[in-house]
Amino acid sequence: MIEVENLTLRFGGLVAVNDLSLVVRPRTIHALIGPNGAGKSTTFNCISRLYRPTSGRIRVLGRDVSGLRPQDLAPLGVARTFQNLELFGGLSVLENVLIGAHVHCGGGLRERLAARPPAVIGHVEHLLERVGLAEFRHAQASALDFGRQKMLELARALAIRPRILLLDEPAAGLRNREIGALDRLLNELVERDGLTVLLVEHVMQLVMAISHRVTVMNFGARIAEGTPAEVRRDPLVVEAYLGQEAAHA
Amino acid sequence: MPPQQAVAALPARASSNLRLGLLVPAVAAVVALALLPVFTSGYVVYVANVLLVYVVLSLGLNLVIGEAGQFSLSHAAFYGIGIYAAALGNKLLGLPLVGCLLLAGVVAALLGGVIGTIALRMRDIYLALTTFAFGEAMQWLFLNWEPVTGGPNGLRIPPSSLFGVEILNDKQAYPVVLGVALLMLGATVVISRSRLGRAFRAVRESDVAAMAMGIPVRRVKIMAFLLSAFYAGVAGGLFATFSTYIHPESLGFQTTMTVLTMVVVGGLGSTGGALLGAVVFGLISELLRQAPAVQEMTYGLILILFMMFVPRGLAPAVSRWVRGRGHV
Ligand SMILES: Nc1ncnc2c1ncn2[C@@H]1O[C@H](COP(=O)(O)OP(=O)(O)O)[C@@H](O)[C@H]1O
Ligand SMILES: [Mg+2]
């Protein structure tokens, strides 16, 4: 579903992503982990065309993305969330998700003019139920607490009806109960709805519980890949994380 | 109910009341407006015409600044283009009124599209400065392109004709001005609620997220400039139907600021706000016309006071008030 081949991106002298290769298989949850600054978000931004790679190739759903613009991904069925929340903060919860359904509101003139386009409004309401925001549909997005804002971003991404979902730290800042709900939702999306998820996450409890495969990055490069259990035992990984802990101490 | 839920639930309940509560007064207002020339003097009708032109100008400026969040300070230029296009369409081509209005809107919109395309490279203060410079350049052109605009002598606008009847005074022009202004108001409401309106707001709130939702951000921005200029052009065309003379002096930054003040006073991003701001502020400025020295100071003062104390404008306060009454 996603094939990254020898991806490199330099910011001036800084090599943010260094010769990274990665294959995400259909209907799996593939986690991308690593210490802060490892290049995970940069990799996401290359896939979603916000950044242009210095070299390397990315194929999504069998298509080379190099000729695509950022707005071409949603129509292909690729949705993403952002590490530092990029909600439409001044708009209502409902309108945020409606805008997520933008590419499905383009049918005829009536559909384009509708404030509540009949083709999508049912799905939008369903998504709000699914992430537990139905009762907040008229609240302003920026007035929600942090956890709900994260769920709103997820609902907005799902309104694209994606086949591929790129999630950048969806559990960061969530409470345990909320992480549990996210865990169930992601499982359901993959098992029942057939989505493919590339997940950047620091909450190891979630990564280890739901990922089929884990790629570990450090200083822009891949240092390990395997099942959650394999990765956990890998000495390079332990060292990367311990090194970070030591640095923090 | 926990407090947060109460807040979330409130607008949902109020909105249907609000719609009914607004329909009756709205219909009454339109009827009263339509009958205005029957009851009042020519001066009142003249003021009404001017206010309606301001309404169309404000609706247009609100689309680009309020809805799409793109700072455009060349509104007066598009307005001027509309006035000259309508006047010249009438004078040189002998176009009937509807043709003049369309010409005014389309010529302004085309230029708006060009400016929008240039504006794609800029944001914030750079965009504001560039559109400001464009406005100044256009005013210079109006002043110096004598064969076409009459330059500093101004341009006499011949009476326009509707279905073979010449429009010679304010009262005759009024039904046209009112009808077109209401049409533009209706169109604004439809656009604002549409997919395009949502795309405007998405671009305003976060263009990175808008792109991720598949919104063609560049095209949407150009569309906002183009539509906004179309409104200004039509407003210019309307002005030309009840005016006999146009001088470039009134087509400069001062006019852009007046319309911007209207939109801010009413409430940026709200169609009702643009309407309200144009009427309230338009009335104030008409009252102050007798004292031009005080006028500019008062504009400045009003703008500052609103920025400080009512940054979201009149619209939210009024809709709260209407909603409150709906509950009693
Ligand atoms: N737009 C940018 N310009 C310059 N440097 C950047 C930019 N984005 C990220 N970086 C740098 O690239 C490196 C990788 O960052 P990032 O991908 O955000 O890491 P992660 O998401 O793994 O924490 C960091 O050193 C970061 O400072
Ligand atoms: Mg990151």
Coordinates of C-alpha atoms and ligand atoms in Angstrom, one line a residue:
Chain A
M1 CA 0.0 0.0 0.0
I2 CA 2.9 2.3 0.9
E3 CA 6.4 1.7 -0.5
V4 CA 9.2 4.0 0.6
E5 CA 12.5 3.4 -1.2
N6 CA 15.7 5.1 -0.2
L7 CA 14.0 8.2 1.0
T8 CA 16.4 11.1 1.9
L9 CA 15.5 14.6 2.9
R10 CA 18.0 17.2 3.9
F11 CA 17.2 20.6 5.5
G12 CA 20.4 22.5 4.6
G13 CA 23.1 20.5 6.4
L14 CA 20.7 18.5 8.5
V15 CA 19.8 15.0 7.2
A16 CA 16.2 14.6 8.6
V17 CA 15.5 11.4 6.8
N18 CA 18.5 9.2 5.7
D19 CA 18.0 6.5 3.1
L20 CA 14.8 5.2 4.6
S21 CA 13.0 2.2 3.1
L22 CA 9.7 0.9 4.3
V23 CA 6.8 -1.2 3.1
V24 CA 3.4 -1.0 4.6
R25 CA 1.2 -4.0 3.8
P26 CA -2.5 -3.7 3.1
R27 CA -4.9 -4.0 6.1
T28 CA -2.1 -3.7 8.7
I29 CA -1.2 -1.3 11.3
H30 CA 2.4 -0.3 10.8
A31 CA 4.1 1.7 13.5
L32 CA 6.9 4.1 13.0
I33 CA 8.7 4.8 16.2
G34 CA 11.9 6.4 17.4
P35 CA 13.2 9.2 19.6
N36 CA 12.2 12.8 19.1
G37 CA 13.7 14.3 16.0
A38 CA 14.3 10.9 14.4
G39 CA 12.5 12.0 11.2
K40 CA 9.1 10.4 11.6
S41 CA 7.0 13.5 11.0
T42 CA 9.2 14.4 8.1
T43 CA 8.6 11.0 6.5
F44 CA 4.9 11.6 6.9
N45 CA 5.2 15.0 5.3
C46 CA 7.1 13.5 2.3
I47 CA 4.3 10.9 1.8
S48 CA 1.6 13.6 2.0
R49 CA 3.7 15.8 -0.4
L50 CA 4.1 18.7 2.0
Y51 CA 7.9 18.2 1.7
R52 CA 9.8 17.3 -1.4
P53 CA 12.3 14.6 -0.8
T54 CA 15.9 15.2 -1.7
S55 CA 16.0 11.7 -3.2
G56 CA 14.2 8.4 -3.1
R57 CA 10.9 7.2 -4.2
I58 CA 7.5 6.9 -2.6
R59 CA 4.6 4.8 -4.0
V60 CA 1.1 4.9 -2.5
L61 CA -1.5 2.5 -3.7
G62 CA 0.9 1.5 -6.5
R63 CA 1.3 5.1 -7.7
D64 CA 4.4 7.2 -7.7
V65 CA 3.5 10.3 -5.7
S66 CA 6.3 12.5 -7.0
G67 CA 4.0 14.2 -9.5
L68 CA 1.2 14.8 -7.0
R69 CA 0.2 17.9 -5.1
P70 CA -0.8 17.8 -1.4
Q71 CA -4.4 18.1 -2.3
D72 CA -4.3 15.1 -4.7
L73 CA -3.9 12.6 -1.9
A74 CA -7.3 12.8 -0.3
P75 CA -9.1 12.0 -3.6
L76 CA -6.9 8.9 -3.9
G77 CA -8.0 7.8 -0.5
V78 CA -5.1 8.9 1.7
A79 CA -5.9 10.7 4.9
R80 CA -3.7 12.1 7.6
T81 CA -3.7 13.7 11.0
F82 CA -1.1 16.1 12.4
Q83 CA 1.2 15.8 15.4
N84 CA 0.5 19.4 16.5
L85 CA -3.3 19.5 15.7
E86 CA -4.3 21.3 12.5
L87 CA -8.0 21.7 13.2
F88 CA -10.2 24.3 11.7
G89 CA -10.2 25.8 15.2
G90 CA -12.8 28.6 14.6
L91 CA -15.3 26.3 13.1
S92 CA -17.8 23.9 14.6
V93 CA -17.0 20.3 15.2
L94 CA -19.6 19.3 12.6
E95 CA -18.2 21.7 10.0
N96 CA -14.7 20.3 10.6
V97 CA -15.9 16.8 9.7
L98 CA -18.0 18.1 6.8
I99 CA -14.9 19.7 5.3
G100 CA -13.2 16.4 5.7
A101 CA -15.8 15.0 3.3
H102 CA -15.0 17.8 0.8
V103 CA -14.0 15.4 -2.0
H104 CA -17.4 13.6 -1.7
C105 CA -19.5 16.8 -1.9
G106 CA -18.7 17.6 -5.5
G107 CA -21.4 15.7 -7.3
G108 CA -24.0 18.0 -8.9
L109 CA -24.8 21.6 -8.3
R110 CA -27.3 20.8 -5.6
E111 CA -24.8 18.7 -3.8
R112 CA -22.2 21.5 -4.1
L113 CA -24.6 24.2 -2.7
A114 CA -26.0 22.1 0.1
A115 CA -25.2 23.1 3.7
R116 CA -25.7 19.5 4.7
P117 CA -25.0 17.5 1.6
P118 CA -27.3 14.4 1.7
A119 CA -24.6 12.1 0.2
V120 CA -22.2 12.7 3.2
I121 CA -24.2 14.0 6.1
G122 CA -25.2 10.5 7.3
H123 CA -21.6 9.3 7.3
V124 CA -20.4 12.5 9.0
E125 CA -23.0 12.1 11.8
H126 CA -22.0 8.4 12.1
L127 CA -18.3 9.4 12.5
L128 CA -19.1 11.9 15.2
E129 CA -20.9 9.1 17.1
R130 CA -18.1 6.8 16.5
V131 CA -15.4 9.1 18.1
G132 CA -17.8 10.2 20.8
L133 CA -18.3 13.8 19.7
A134 CA -21.9 13.7 18.5
E135 CA -23.1 15.8 21.4
F136 CA -20.4 18.4 20.7
R137 CA -21.3 18.8 17.1
H138 CA -22.1 22.5 17.4
A139 CA -19.2 23.4 19.7
Q140 CA -16.3 25.3 18.4
A141 CA -13.4 23.0 17.6
S142 CA -10.8 25.0 19.5
A143 CA -13.1 25.0 22.6
L144 CA -12.8 21.2 23.0
D145 CA -10.4 19.6 25.4
F146 CA -7.1 18.3 23.9
G147 CA -8.2 14.6 23.8
R148 CA -11.4 15.5 22.0
Q149 CA -9.5 17.7 19.5
K150 CA -7.4 14.7 18.7
M151 CA -10.5 12.5 18.1
L152 CA -12.0 15.3 16.0
E153 CA -8.9 15.3 13.8
L154 CA -9.3 11.5 13.4
A155 CA -13.0 11.8 12.5
R156 CA -12.2 14.6 10.0
A157 CA -9.6 12.3 8.4
L158 CA -12.0 9.4 8.3
A159 CA -14.6 11.6 6.5
I160 CA -12.3 11.3 3.5
R161 CA -13.3 7.6 3.4
P162 CA -9.6 6.8 3.2
R163 CA -8.0 3.5 2.3
I164 CA -4.8 4.6 3.9
L165 CA -4.6 6.5 7.2
L166 CA -1.5 8.3 8.3
L167 CA -1.6 9.1 12.1
D168 CA 1.0 11.3 13.7
E169 CA 1.0 10.7 17.4
P170 CA -2.7 10.2 17.8
A171 CA -2.4 9.1 21.5
A172 CA -0.1 11.9 22.6
G173 CA -1.7 13.7 25.6
L174 CA -4.6 11.3 25.8
R175 CA -5.8 9.8 29.1
N176 CA -5.7 6.0 29.6
R177 CA -9.4 5.6 29.0
E178 CA -9.1 7.6 25.8
I179 CA -6.2 5.5 24.6
G180 CA -8.3 2.4 25.2
A181 CA -11.0 3.8 22.9
L182 CA -8.5 4.7 20.3
D183 CA -7.0 1.2 20.4
R184 CA -10.5 -0.3 19.8
L185 CA -11.3 2.2 17.0
L186 CA -8.0 1.6 15.1
N187 CA -8.5 -2.2 15.4
E188 CA -12.0 -1.9 14.1
L189 CA -10.9 0.3 11.2
V190 CA -8.4 -2.3 10.0
E191 CA -10.3 -5.5 10.8
R192 CA -13.7 -4.4 9.8
D193 CA -13.3 -1.5 7.4
G194 CA -10.1 -2.8 5.7
L195 CA -8.0 0.4 6.2
T196 CA -4.2 0.4 6.2
V197 CA -2.7 2.5 9.0
L198 CA 0.8 4.0 9.3
L199 CA 1.1 5.1 12.8
V200 CA 3.7 7.4 14.5
E201 CA 3.4 6.9 18.2
H202 CA 5.3 7.3 21.4
V203 CA 2.8 5.6 23.7
M204 CA 4.5 2.2 23.7
Q205 CA 1.5 0.5 25.4
L206 CA -0.6 1.3 22.3
V207 CA 2.2 0.5 19.7
M208 CA 2.9 -2.8 21.2
A209 CA -0.8 -3.8 21.5
I210 CA -2.0 -3.0 18.1
S211 CA 0.8 -2.9 15.6
H212 CA 1.4 -5.7 13.1
R213 CA 4.8 -4.4 12.3
V214 CA 7.1 -1.8 13.7
T215 CA 9.9 0.2 12.1
V216 CA 12.3 2.0 14.4
M217 CA 14.1 5.2 13.3
N218 CA 16.9 7.1 14.8
F219 CA 18.7 10.1 13.3
G220 CA 16.7 9.8 10.1
A221 CA 17.7 6.2 9.4
R222 CA 16.0 2.9 10.0
I223 CA 17.7 1.0 12.8
A224 CA 15.3 -1.9 13.2
E225 CA 12.1 -3.5 11.9
G226 CA 10.0 -6.5 12.9
T227 CA 7.0 -7.5 15.0
P228 CA 6.5 -5.6 18.2
A229 CA 8.1 -8.5 20.2
E230 CA 11.2 -8.6 17.9
V231 CA 11.7 -4.9 18.0
R232 CA 11.4 -4.7 21.8
R233 CA 14.3 -7.1 22.2
D234 CA 16.5 -5.4 19.6
P235 CA 19.7 -4.1 21.3
L236 CA 19.9 -1.1 19.0
V237 CA 16.4 -0.1 19.8
V238 CA 17.0 -0.4 23.5
E239 CA 20.1 1.6 23.2
A240 CA 18.4 4.4 21.2
Y241 CA 15.6 4.7 23.8
L242 CA 17.9 4.3 26.8
G243 CA 20.2 6.9 25.2
Q244 CA 17.3 9.3 25.1
E245 CA 16.3 8.6 28.7
A246 CA 19.9 9.2 29.8
A247 CA 19.9 12.5 27.8
H248 CA 16.7 13.5 29.5
A249 CA 18.0 12.7 33.0
Chain B
M1 CA -25.5 18.0 32.4
P2 CA -21.8 19.0 32.8
P3 CA -21.2 22.6 31.9
Q4 CA -19.2 21.8 28.7
Q5 CA -22.1 19.8 27.3
A6 CA -24.6 22.5 28.1
V7 CA -22.5 24.9 26.0
A8 CA -22.2 22.4 23.2
A9 CA -26.0 21.7 23.1
L10 CA -27.2 25.4 23.2
P11 CA -26.8 26.5 19.6
A12 CA -28.5 23.4 18.3
R13 CA -31.7 24.1 20.2
A14 CA -31.6 27.8 19.4
S15 CA -31.0 27.6 15.6
S16 CA -34.5 26.4 14.6
N17 CA -36.2 29.1 16.8
L18 CA -33.8 31.6 15.3
R19 CA -34.7 30.7 11.7
L20 CA -38.5 31.2 12.4
G21 CA -37.9 34.2 14.5
L22 CA -35.9 35.8 11.7
L23 CA -38.1 34.9 8.8
V24 CA -41.1 37.1 9.8
P25 CA -39.1 40.3 10.5
A26 CA -37.0 39.7 7.3
V27 CA -40.1 39.5 5.1
A28 CA -41.5 42.6 6.8
A29 CA -38.3 44.5 6.3
V30 CA -38.2 43.6 2.6
V31 CA -41.8 44.8 2.1
A32 CA -41.1 48.0 4.0
L33 CA -37.9 48.6 1.9
A34 CA -39.8 48.0 -1.3
L35 CA -42.4 50.6 -0.4
L36 CA -39.8 53.1 0.8
P37 CA -40.1 55.5 -2.2
V38 CA -43.8 55.7 -1.8
F39 CA -43.6 57.3 1.7
T40 CA -40.3 59.2 1.7
S41 CA -38.4 62.0 0.0
G42 CA -35.9 61.7 -2.7
Y43 CA -33.1 62.3 -0.2
V44 CA -34.0 59.3 1.9
V45 CA -34.1 57.2 -1.2
Y46 CA -30.7 58.5 -2.2
V47 CA -29.3 57.5 1.2
A48 CA -31.0 54.1 0.8
N49 CA -29.3 53.6 -2.6
V50 CA -25.9 54.5 -1.1
L51 CA -26.4 52.2 1.8
L52 CA -27.4 49.3 -0.6
V53 CA -24.2 49.9 -2.6
Y54 CA -22.3 49.7 0.7
V55 CA -24.1 46.5 1.5
V56 CA -22.9 44.9 -1.7
L57 CA -19.4 46.2 -1.2
S58 CA -19.3 44.8 2.4
L59 CA -20.7 41.4 1.4
G60 CA -17.9 41.1 -1.2
L61 CA -15.1 42.3 1.1
N62 CA -16.3 39.9 3.8
L63 CA -16.1 37.0 1.4
V64 CA -12.4 37.5 0.7
I65 CA -11.2 38.8 4.2
G66 CA -13.8 37.4 6.5
E67 CA -14.6 34.0 5.0
A68 CA -11.4 33.1 3.1
G69 CA -9.0 35.1 5.4
Q70 CA -7.1 36.7 2.6
F71 CA -6.2 40.3 3.2
S72 CA -7.4 42.4 0.3
L73 CA -7.1 46.2 0.4
S74 CA -8.0 47.0 -3.2
H75 CA -11.8 46.9 -2.9
A76 CA -12.2 50.5 -3.9
A77 CA -10.3 49.8 -7.1
F78 CA -12.6 47.0 -8.1
Y79 CA -15.5 49.2 -7.2
G80 CA -14.1 51.9 -9.5
I81 CA -13.5 49.5 -12.3
G82 CA -17.2 48.5 -12.0
I83 CA -18.3 52.2 -12.1
Y84 CA -16.2 53.0 -15.2
A85 CA -17.1 49.7 -16.9
A86 CA -20.9 50.3 -16.4
A87 CA -20.6 54.0 -17.4
L88 CA -18.6 53.3 -20.5
G89 CA -20.7 50.2 -21.4
N90 CA -23.7 52.5 -21.3
K91 CA -22.0 55.5 -23.0
L92 CA -20.0 53.8 -25.7
L93 CA -21.7 50.5 -26.3
G94 CA -25.3 51.5 -25.5
L95 CA -25.7 48.5 -23.2
P96 CA -28.9 48.3 -21.3
L97 CA -28.8 48.4 -17.5
V98 CA -28.5 44.6 -16.9
G99 CA -25.7 44.4 -19.5
C100 CA -23.9 47.3 -17.8
L101 CA -24.2 45.6 -14.4
L102 CA -22.9 42.3 -15.7
L103 CA -20.0 44.0 -17.6
A104 CA -19.1 45.8 -14.4
G105 CA -19.1 42.6 -12.4
V106 CA -17.2 40.5 -15.0
V107 CA -14.5 43.1 -15.7
A108 CA -13.8 43.6 -12.0
A109 CA -13.9 39.8 -11.4
L110 CA -11.3 39.2 -14.2
L111 CA -9.0 41.7 -12.6
G112 CA -9.7 40.2 -9.2
G113 CA -8.7 36.8 -10.6
V114 CA -5.4 38.2 -11.8
I115 CA -4.7 39.9 -8.4
G116 CA -5.7 36.7 -6.7
T117 CA -3.2 34.8 -8.8
I118 CA -0.4 37.2 -7.9
A119 CA -1.5 37.1 -4.3
L120 CA -0.9 33.4 -4.1
R121 CA 2.8 34.1 -3.5
M122 CA 2.1 36.2 -0.5
R123 CA 0.3 36.3 2.8
D124 CA -0.5 38.6 5.8
I125 CA 1.2 42.0 5.7
Y126 CA 2.8 41.4 2.3
L127 CA -0.5 40.6 0.8
A128 CA -2.1 43.6 2.4
L129 CA 0.7 45.9 1.1
T130 CA 0.5 44.4 -2.4
T131 CA -3.3 44.8 -2.7
F132 CA -3.0 48.3 -1.2
A133 CA -0.4 49.2 -3.9
F134 CA -2.7 47.8 -6.6
G135 CA -5.5 50.0 -5.3
E136 CA -3.3 53.0 -5.4
A137 CA -2.1 52.2 -8.9
M138 CA -5.7 51.8 -10.1
Q139 CA -6.6 55.2 -8.6
W140 CA -3.7 56.7 -10.4
L141 CA -4.9 55.1 -13.6
F142 CA -8.4 56.5 -13.1
L143 CA -6.9 59.9 -12.6
N144 CA -4.6 59.8 -15.6
W145 CA -6.2 57.7 -18.3
E146 CA -8.1 60.8 -19.5
P147 CA -9.5 59.5 -22.8
V148 CA -11.3 56.7 -21.0
T149 CA -12.0 58.0 -17.4
G150 CA -12.1 61.7 -18.0
G151 CA -9.1 61.9 -15.6
P152 CA -9.3 64.6 -13.0
N153 CA -12.3 66.2 -14.7
G154 CA -14.3 63.1 -13.8
L155 CA -16.8 61.3 -16.0
R156 CA -20.4 62.1 -16.7
I157 CA -22.5 59.0 -16.5
P158 CA -25.4 59.1 -18.9
P159 CA -28.8 57.7 -17.6
S160 CA -29.0 54.0 -18.0
S161 CA -32.1 52.4 -19.5
L162 CA -34.1 49.4 -18.3
F163 CA -36.5 47.9 -20.9
G164 CA -36.3 51.1 -22.9
V165 CA -37.1 53.3 -19.9
E166 CA -34.5 55.8 -18.9
I167 CA -33.6 55.9 -15.2
L168 CA -33.4 59.6 -14.4
N169 CA -33.5 59.8 -10.6
D170 CA -32.9 58.0 -7.3
K171 CA -36.5 56.8 -7.0
Q172 CA -36.4 55.2 -10.4
A173 CA -33.1 53.6 -9.7
Y174 CA -34.1 52.3 -6.3
P175 CA -36.1 49.2 -7.2
V176 CA -33.1 48.0 -9.4
V177 CA -30.6 48.8 -6.7
L178 CA -32.7 47.1 -4.0
G179 CA -33.5 44.1 -6.2
V180 CA -29.8 43.5 -7.1
A181 CA -28.6 44.0 -3.6
L182 CA -31.1 41.4 -2.3
L183 CA -30.0 39.1 -5.0
M184 CA -26.4 39.5 -4.0
L185 CA -27.4 39.0 -0.4
G186 CA -29.2 35.7 -1.2
A187 CA -26.2 34.6 -3.3
T188 CA -23.9 35.3 -0.4
V189 CA -25.9 33.2 2.0
V190 CA -26.0 30.3 -0.5
I191 CA -22.2 30.6 -1.2
S192 CA -21.4 30.8 2.5
R193 CA -23.3 27.6 3.2
S194 CA -22.0 25.8 0.2
R195 CA -19.0 23.5 -0.4
L196 CA -17.1 26.6 -1.7
G197 CA -18.0 28.5 1.5
R198 CA -16.7 25.7 3.6
A199 CA -13.5 25.6 1.5
F200 CA -13.0 29.3 2.1
R201 CA -13.3 28.9 5.8
A202 CA -11.0 25.8 5.7
V203 CA -8.3 27.9 3.9
R204 CA -8.7 30.7 6.4
E205 CA -8.3 28.4 9.4
S206 CA -5.5 26.2 8.1
D207 CA -4.3 25.8 4.6
V208 CA -2.2 22.8 5.4
A209 CA -5.2 21.0 6.7
A210 CA -7.3 22.2 3.9
M211 CA -4.9 20.6 1.4
A212 CA -4.9 17.4 3.3
M213 CA -8.7 17.4 2.9
G214 CA -8.3 17.6 -0.9
I215 CA -9.1 21.3 -1.2
P216 CA -7.3 23.0 -4.0
V217 CA -6.1 25.8 -1.9
R218 CA -4.7 28.0 -4.7
R219 CA -7.8 27.8 -6.8
V220 CA -10.0 28.5 -3.7
K221 CA -8.0 31.6 -2.9
I222 CA -8.2 32.9 -6.5
M223 CA -11.9 32.2 -6.4
A224 CA -12.3 34.3 -3.2
F225 CA -10.5 37.3 -4.8
L226 CA -12.5 36.9 -8.0
L227 CA -15.9 36.7 -6.3
S228 CA -15.1 39.5 -4.0
A229 CA -14.1 41.7 -7.0
F230 CA -17.3 40.7 -8.8
Y231 CA -19.3 42.0 -5.9
A232 CA -17.4 45.3 -5.8
G233 CA -17.8 45.6 -9.6
V234 CA -21.6 45.1 -9.4
A235 CA -21.7 47.6 -6.5
G236 CA -19.9 50.0 -8.9
G237 CA -22.5 49.2 -11.6
L238 CA -25.3 50.0 -9.1
F239 CA -23.7 53.3 -8.2
A240 CA -23.6 54.2 -11.9
T241 CA -27.4 53.6 -12.2
F242 CA -28.3 56.4 -9.8
S243 CA -25.3 58.7 -10.2
T244 CA -24.6 61.3 -12.9
Y245 CA -20.9 61.8 -12.2
I246 CA -17.9 59.9 -11.0
H247 CA -14.6 61.4 -9.8
P248 CA -11.5 59.2 -9.0
E249 CA -11.0 61.0 -5.7
S250 CA -13.7 58.8 -4.1
L251 CA -12.1 55.6 -5.4
G252 CA -9.0 55.5 -3.1
F253 CA -7.9 53.8 0.1
Q254 CA -10.3 55.9 2.1
T255 CA -13.2 54.0 0.5
T256 CA -11.6 50.6 1.1
M257 CA -11.1 51.5 4.7
T258 CA -14.7 52.6 5.1
V259 CA -15.9 49.2 3.7
L260 CA -13.4 47.4 5.9
T261 CA -14.6 49.2 8.9
M262 CA -18.2 48.2 8.0
V263 CA -17.2 44.6 7.8
V264 CA -15.2 44.7 11.1
V265 CA -18.0 46.6 12.9
G266 CA -20.5 44.0 11.7
G267 CA -18.3 41.1 12.5
L268 CA -15.7 39.5 10.2
G269 CA -16.8 36.3 8.6
S270 CA -20.5 36.8 9.1
T271 CA -22.9 37.6 6.2
G272 CA -25.4 39.2 8.6
G273 CA -22.5 41.2 10.1
A274 CA -21.5 42.6 6.8
L275 CA -25.1 43.6 6.1
L276 CA -25.5 45.1 9.6
G277 CA -22.1 46.9 9.5
A278 CA -22.9 48.5 6.1
V279 CA -26.2 49.8 7.2
V280 CA -25.2 51.0 10.7
F281 CA -21.8 52.5 9.7
G282 CA -23.2 53.8 6.4
L283 CA -25.9 55.7 8.3
I284 CA -23.3 57.1 10.7
S285 CA -21.1 58.3 7.8
E286 CA -24.0 59.9 6.1
L287 CA -24.8 61.8 9.2
L288 CA -21.2 62.9 9.5
R289 CA -21.0 64.0 5.9
Q290 CA -21.9 67.5 7.0
A291 CA -18.8 67.6 9.1
P292 CA -16.0 66.2 7.0
A293 CA -13.3 67.2 9.5
V294 CA -14.8 65.1 12.2
Q295 CA -15.6 62.3 9.8
E296 CA -12.2 60.6 9.4
M297 CA -11.4 60.9 13.1
T298 CA -14.7 59.3 14.0
Y299 CA -14.1 56.4 11.6
G300 CA -10.7 55.8 13.2
L301 CA -12.2 56.0 16.6
I302 CA -15.0 53.6 15.8
L303 CA -12.6 51.1 14.3
I304 CA -10.2 51.3 17.3
L305 CA -13.1 51.0 19.8
F306 CA -14.5 48.0 18.1
M307 CA -11.1 46.3 17.8
M308 CA -10.7 46.8 21.5
F309 CA -14.1 46.1 22.9
V310 CA -16.1 44.3 20.3
P311 CA -13.5 42.4 18.2
R312 CA -16.1 40.0 16.9
G313 CA -18.4 42.8 15.8
L314 CA -22.1 43.4 16.2
A315 CA -23.3 40.2 14.6
P316 CA -22.7 37.8 17.5
A317 CA -24.1 40.2 20.0
V318 CA -27.3 40.7 17.9
S319 CA -27.8 37.0 17.2
R320 CA -27.4 36.4 21.0
W321 CA -30.1 39.0 21.6
V322 CA -32.4 37.5 19.0
R323 CA -31.9 34.0 20.3
G324 CA -32.6 35.3 23.8
R325 CA -35.9 36.7 22.8
G326 CA -36.8 33.5 20.9
H327 CA -36.7 31.7 24.2
V328 CA -39.0 33.9 26.1
Ligands
LIG1 N1 10.7 22.4 8.1 C1 11.9 22.0 8.7 N2 13.0 22.8 8.5 C2 14.1 22.4 9.1 N3 14.3 21.4 9.9 C3 13.2 20.6 10.1 C4 12.0 20.9 9.6 N4 11.1 19.9 9.9 C5 11.8 19.1 10.7 N5 13.1 19.4 10.8 C6 14.2 18.8 11.5 O1 14.2 17.4 11.1 C7 14.5 16.5 12.1 C8 13.4 15.5 12.1 O2 12.2 16.1 12.6 P1 10.8 15.3 12.7 O3 10.6 14.6 11.5 O4 9.8 16.3 13.1 O5 11.1 14.3 13.9 P2 10.1 13.3 14.7 O6 8.7 13.5 14.1 O7 10.6 12.0 14.5 O8 10.1 13.7 16.1 C9 14.6 17.3 13.4 O9 15.9 17.6 13.7 C10 13.9 18.6 13.0 O10 14.4 19.7 13.8
MG2 MG 7.1 14.2 15.0

